[in-house]
Coordinates of N, CA, C and O in Angstrom, one line a residue:
X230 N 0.8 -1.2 0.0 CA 0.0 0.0 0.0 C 0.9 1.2 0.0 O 1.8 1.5 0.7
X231 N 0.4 1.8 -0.8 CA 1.4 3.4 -0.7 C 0.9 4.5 -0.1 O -0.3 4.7 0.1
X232 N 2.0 5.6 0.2 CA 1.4 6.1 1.3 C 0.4 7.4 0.1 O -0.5 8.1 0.7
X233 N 0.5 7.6 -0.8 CA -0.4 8.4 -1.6 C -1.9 7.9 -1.4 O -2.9 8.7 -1.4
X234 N -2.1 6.5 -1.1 CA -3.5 6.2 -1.3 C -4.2 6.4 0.3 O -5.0 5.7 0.9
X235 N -3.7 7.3 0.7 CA -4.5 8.0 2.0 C -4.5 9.2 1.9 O -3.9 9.6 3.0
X236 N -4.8 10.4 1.3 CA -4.6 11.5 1.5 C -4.5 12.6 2.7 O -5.7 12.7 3.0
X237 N -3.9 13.2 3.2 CA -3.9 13.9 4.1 C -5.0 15.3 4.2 O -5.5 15.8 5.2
X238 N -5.3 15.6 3.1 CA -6.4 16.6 3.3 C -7.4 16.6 1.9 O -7.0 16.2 0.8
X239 N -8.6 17.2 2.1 CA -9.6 16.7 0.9 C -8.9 18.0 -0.3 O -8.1 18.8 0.1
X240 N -9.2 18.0 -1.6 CA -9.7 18.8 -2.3 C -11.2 19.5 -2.1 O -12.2 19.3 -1.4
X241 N -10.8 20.4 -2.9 CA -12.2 21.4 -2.6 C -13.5 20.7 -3.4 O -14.6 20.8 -2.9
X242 N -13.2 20.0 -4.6 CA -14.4 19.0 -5.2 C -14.6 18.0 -3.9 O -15.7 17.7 -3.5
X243 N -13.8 17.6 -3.5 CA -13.9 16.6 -2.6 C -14.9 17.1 -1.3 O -15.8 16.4 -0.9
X244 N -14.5 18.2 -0.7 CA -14.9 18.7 0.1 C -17.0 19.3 0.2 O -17.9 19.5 1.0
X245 N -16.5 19.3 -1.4 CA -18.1 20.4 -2.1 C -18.6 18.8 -1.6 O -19.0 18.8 -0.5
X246 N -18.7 17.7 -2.2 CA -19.1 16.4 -2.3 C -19.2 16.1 -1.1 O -19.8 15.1 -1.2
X247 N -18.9 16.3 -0.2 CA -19.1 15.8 1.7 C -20.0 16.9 1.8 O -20.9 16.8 2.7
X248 N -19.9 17.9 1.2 CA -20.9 19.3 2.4 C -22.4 19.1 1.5 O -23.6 19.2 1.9
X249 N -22.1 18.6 0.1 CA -23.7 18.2 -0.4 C -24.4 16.8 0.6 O -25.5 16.7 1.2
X250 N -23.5 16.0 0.5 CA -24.2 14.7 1.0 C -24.6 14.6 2.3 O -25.4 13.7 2.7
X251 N -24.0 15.8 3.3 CA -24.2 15.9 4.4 C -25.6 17.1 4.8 O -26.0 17.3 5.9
X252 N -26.0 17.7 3.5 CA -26.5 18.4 3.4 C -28.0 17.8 3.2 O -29.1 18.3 3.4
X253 N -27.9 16.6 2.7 CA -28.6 15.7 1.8 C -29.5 15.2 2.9 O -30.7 15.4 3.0
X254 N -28.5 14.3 3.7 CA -28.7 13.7 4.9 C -29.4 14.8 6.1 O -30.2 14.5 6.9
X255 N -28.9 15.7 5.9 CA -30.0 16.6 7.2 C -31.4 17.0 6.5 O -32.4 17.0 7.2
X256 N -31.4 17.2 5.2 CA -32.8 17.4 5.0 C -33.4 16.2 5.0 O -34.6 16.3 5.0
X257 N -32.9 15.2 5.0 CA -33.7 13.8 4.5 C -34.1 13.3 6.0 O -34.9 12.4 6.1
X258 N -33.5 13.9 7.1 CA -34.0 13.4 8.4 C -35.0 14.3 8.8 O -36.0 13.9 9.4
X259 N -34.7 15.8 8.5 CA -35.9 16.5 8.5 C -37.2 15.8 8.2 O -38.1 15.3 8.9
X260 N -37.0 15.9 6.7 CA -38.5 14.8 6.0 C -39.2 14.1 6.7 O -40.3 14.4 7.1
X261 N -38.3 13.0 6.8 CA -38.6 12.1 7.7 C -39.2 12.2 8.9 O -39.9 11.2 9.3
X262 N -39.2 13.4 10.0 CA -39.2 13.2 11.2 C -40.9 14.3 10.9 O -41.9 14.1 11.5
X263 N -40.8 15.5 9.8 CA -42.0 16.2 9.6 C -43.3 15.1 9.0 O -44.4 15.4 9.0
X264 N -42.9 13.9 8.5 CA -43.7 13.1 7.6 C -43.8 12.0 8.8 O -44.0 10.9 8.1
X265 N -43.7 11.7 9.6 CA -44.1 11.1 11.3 C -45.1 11.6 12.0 O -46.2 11.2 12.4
X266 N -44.4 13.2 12.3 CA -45.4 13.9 13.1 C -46.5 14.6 12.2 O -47.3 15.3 12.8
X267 N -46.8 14.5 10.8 CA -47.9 15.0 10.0 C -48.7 13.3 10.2 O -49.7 13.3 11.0
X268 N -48.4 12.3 9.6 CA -49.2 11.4 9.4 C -49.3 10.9 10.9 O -49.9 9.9 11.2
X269 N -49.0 11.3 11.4 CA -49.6 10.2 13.0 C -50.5 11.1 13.8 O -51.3 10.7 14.6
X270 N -50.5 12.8 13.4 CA -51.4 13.6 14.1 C -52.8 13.6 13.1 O -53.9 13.8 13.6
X271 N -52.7 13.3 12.1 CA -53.6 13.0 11.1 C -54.3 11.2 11.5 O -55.4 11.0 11.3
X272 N -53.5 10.3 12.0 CA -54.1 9.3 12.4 C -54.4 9.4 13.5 O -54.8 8.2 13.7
X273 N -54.4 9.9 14.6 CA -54.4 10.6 16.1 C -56.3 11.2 15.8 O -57.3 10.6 16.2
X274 N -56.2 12.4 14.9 CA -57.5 13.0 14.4 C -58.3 12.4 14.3 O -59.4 12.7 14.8
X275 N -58.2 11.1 13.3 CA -59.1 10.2 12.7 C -59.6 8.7 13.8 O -60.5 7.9 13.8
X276 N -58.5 9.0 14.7 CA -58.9 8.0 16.0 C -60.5 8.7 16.8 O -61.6 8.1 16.9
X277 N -60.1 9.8 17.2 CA -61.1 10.6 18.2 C -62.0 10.7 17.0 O -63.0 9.9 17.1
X278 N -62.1 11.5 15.7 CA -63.4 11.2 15.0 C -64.3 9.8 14.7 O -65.5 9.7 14.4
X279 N -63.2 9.0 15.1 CA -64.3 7.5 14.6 C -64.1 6.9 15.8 O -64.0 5.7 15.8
X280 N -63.9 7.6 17.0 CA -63.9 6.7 18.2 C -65.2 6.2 19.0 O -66.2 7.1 19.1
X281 N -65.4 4.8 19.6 CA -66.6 4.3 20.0 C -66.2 5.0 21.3 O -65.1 4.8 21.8
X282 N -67.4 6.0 21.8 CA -67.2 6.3 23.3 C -67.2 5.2 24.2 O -67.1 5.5 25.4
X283 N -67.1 3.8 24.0 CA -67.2 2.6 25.0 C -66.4 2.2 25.1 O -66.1 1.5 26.1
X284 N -65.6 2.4 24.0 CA -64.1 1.8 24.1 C -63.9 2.3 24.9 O -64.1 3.5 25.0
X285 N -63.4 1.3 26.2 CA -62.0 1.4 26.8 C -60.7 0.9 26.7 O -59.9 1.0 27.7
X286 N -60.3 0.2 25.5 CA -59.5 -0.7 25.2 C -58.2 0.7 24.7 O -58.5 1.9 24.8
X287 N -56.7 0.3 24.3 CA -55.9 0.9 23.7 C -56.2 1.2 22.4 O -56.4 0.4 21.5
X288 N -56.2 2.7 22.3 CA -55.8 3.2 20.8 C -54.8 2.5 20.4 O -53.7 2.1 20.8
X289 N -55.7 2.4 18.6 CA -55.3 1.6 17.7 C -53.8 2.6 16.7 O -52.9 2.2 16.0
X290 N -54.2 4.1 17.0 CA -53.1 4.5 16.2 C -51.8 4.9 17.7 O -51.5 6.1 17.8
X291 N -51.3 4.1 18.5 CA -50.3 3.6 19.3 C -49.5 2.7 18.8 O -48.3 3.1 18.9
X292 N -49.8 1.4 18.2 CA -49.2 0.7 17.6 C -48.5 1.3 15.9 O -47.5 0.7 15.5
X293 N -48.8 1.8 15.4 CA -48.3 2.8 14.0 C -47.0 4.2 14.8 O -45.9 4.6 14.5
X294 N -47.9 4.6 15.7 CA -46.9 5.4 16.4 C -45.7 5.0 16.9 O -44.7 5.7 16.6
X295 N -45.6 3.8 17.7 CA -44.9 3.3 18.1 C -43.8 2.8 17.4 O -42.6 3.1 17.5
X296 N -44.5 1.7 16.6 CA -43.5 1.0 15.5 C -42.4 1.9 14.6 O -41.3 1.5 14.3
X297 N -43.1 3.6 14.1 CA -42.7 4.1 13.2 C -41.6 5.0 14.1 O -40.6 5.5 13.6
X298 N -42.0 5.0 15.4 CA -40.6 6.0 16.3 C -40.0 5.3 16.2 O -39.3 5.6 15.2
X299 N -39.6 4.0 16.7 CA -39.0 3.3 17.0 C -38.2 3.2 15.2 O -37.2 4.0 15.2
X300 N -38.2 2.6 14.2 CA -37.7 3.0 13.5 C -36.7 4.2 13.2 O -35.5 4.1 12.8
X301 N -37.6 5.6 13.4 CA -37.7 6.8 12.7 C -36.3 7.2 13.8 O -35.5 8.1 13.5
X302 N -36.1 6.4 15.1 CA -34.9 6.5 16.5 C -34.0 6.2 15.7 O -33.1 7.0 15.5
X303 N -34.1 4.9 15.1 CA -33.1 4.1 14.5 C -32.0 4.8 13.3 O -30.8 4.7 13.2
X304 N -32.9 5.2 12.6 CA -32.5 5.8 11.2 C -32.0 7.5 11.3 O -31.4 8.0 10.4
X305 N -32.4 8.4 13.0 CA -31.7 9.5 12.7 C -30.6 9.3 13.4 O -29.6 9.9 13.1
X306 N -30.6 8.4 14.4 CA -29.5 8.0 15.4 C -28.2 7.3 13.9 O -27.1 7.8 13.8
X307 N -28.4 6.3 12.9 CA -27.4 6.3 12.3 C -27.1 7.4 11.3 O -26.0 7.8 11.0
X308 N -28.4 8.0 10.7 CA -27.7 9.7 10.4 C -26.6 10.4 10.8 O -25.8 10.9 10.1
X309 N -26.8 10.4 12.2 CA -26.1 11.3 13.2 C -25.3 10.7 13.5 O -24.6 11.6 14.2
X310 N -24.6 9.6 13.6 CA -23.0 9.1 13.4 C -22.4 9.2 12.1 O -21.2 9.4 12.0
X311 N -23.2 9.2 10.8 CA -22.8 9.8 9.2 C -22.6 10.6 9.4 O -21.4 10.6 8.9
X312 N -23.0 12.2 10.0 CA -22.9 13.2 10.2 C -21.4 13.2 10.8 O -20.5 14.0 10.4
X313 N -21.3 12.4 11.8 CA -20.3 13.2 12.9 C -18.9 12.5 12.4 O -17.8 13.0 12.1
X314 N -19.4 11.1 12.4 CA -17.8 10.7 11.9 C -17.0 10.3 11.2 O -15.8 10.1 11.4
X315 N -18.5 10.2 9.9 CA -17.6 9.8 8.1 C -17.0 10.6 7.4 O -16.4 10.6 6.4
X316 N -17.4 11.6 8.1 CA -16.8 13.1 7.2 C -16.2 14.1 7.8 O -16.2 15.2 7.5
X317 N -15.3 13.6 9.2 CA -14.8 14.5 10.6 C -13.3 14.0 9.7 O -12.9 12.8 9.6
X318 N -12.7 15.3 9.0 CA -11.4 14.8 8.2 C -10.3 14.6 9.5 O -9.4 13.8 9.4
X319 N -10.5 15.3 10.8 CA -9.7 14.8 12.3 C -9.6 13.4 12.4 O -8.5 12.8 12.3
X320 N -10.4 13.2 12.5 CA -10.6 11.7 12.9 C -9.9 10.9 11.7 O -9.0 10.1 11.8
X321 N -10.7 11.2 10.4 CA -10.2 10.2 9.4 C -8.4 10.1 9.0 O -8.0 9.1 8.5
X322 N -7.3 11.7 9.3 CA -6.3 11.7 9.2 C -5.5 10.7 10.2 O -4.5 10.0 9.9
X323 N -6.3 10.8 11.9 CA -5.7 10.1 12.6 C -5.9 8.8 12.5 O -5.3 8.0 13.2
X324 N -7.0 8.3 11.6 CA -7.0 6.8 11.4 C -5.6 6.1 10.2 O -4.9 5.1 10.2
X325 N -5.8 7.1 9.5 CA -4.7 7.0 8.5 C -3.4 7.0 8.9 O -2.5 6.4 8.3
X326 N -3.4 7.6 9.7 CA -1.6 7.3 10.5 C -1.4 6.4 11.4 O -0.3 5.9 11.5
X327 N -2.3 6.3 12.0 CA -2.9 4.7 12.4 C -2.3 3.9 11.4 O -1.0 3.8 11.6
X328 N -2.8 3.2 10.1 CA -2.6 2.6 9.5 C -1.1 2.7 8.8 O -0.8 1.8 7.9
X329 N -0.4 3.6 9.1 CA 0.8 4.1 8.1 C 1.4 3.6 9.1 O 2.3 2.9 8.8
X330 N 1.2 3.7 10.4 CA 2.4 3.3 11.8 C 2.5 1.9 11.0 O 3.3 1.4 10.3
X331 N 0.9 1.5 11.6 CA 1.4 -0.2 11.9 C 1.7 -0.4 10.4 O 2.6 -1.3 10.4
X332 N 1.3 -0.1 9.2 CA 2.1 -0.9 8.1 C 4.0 -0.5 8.1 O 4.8 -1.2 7.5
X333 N 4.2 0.4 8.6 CA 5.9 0.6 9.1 C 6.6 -0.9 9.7 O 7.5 -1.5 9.3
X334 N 5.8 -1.0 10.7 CA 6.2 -2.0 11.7 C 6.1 -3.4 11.4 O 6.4 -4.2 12.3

């Protein structure tokens, strides 16, 4: 392996291409998190309009609520490590010398 095939600092195309994709990714969690709380307050609405006042059992739009947080946790929480540490050039330089030690040795 040679030591060129790790670069030490991005180019500015390189750079434009991390600040889009990272750009990408926050609007797309946005989306995501506006398109949860739109359709579950819209199924929330549609509970109380068609609800049997005798029901005493659990709401049926809890289980849609639930399942889709629980998801919706999942998918900003690995966003938010894309965000912080595939594109932190800190971190990625000090992995790289990392790897330049031990291939020395």
């Amino acid at each position: 392996m040679g030591e060129d095939m790790f670069p030490k600092e991005y180019t500015d195309e390189e750079l434009e291409k991390i600040a889009i994709r990272r750009i990408k990714l926050r609007r797309n969690m946005c989306s995501k998190i506006f398109s949860y709380i739109v359709v579950n307050l819209f199924l929330i609405i549609i509970y109380f309009l068609t609800k049997d006042p005798d029901d005493k059992g659990m709401p049926w739009f809890v289980w849609p609520l639930s399942i889709w947080g629980v998801a919706l946790i999942l998918n900003i929480s690995k966003s938010i490590q894309e965000l912080r540490f595939t594109y932190n050039t800190k971190v990625l330089n000090k992995e790289v010398e990392k790897i330049k030690r031990s291939l020395k040795n």
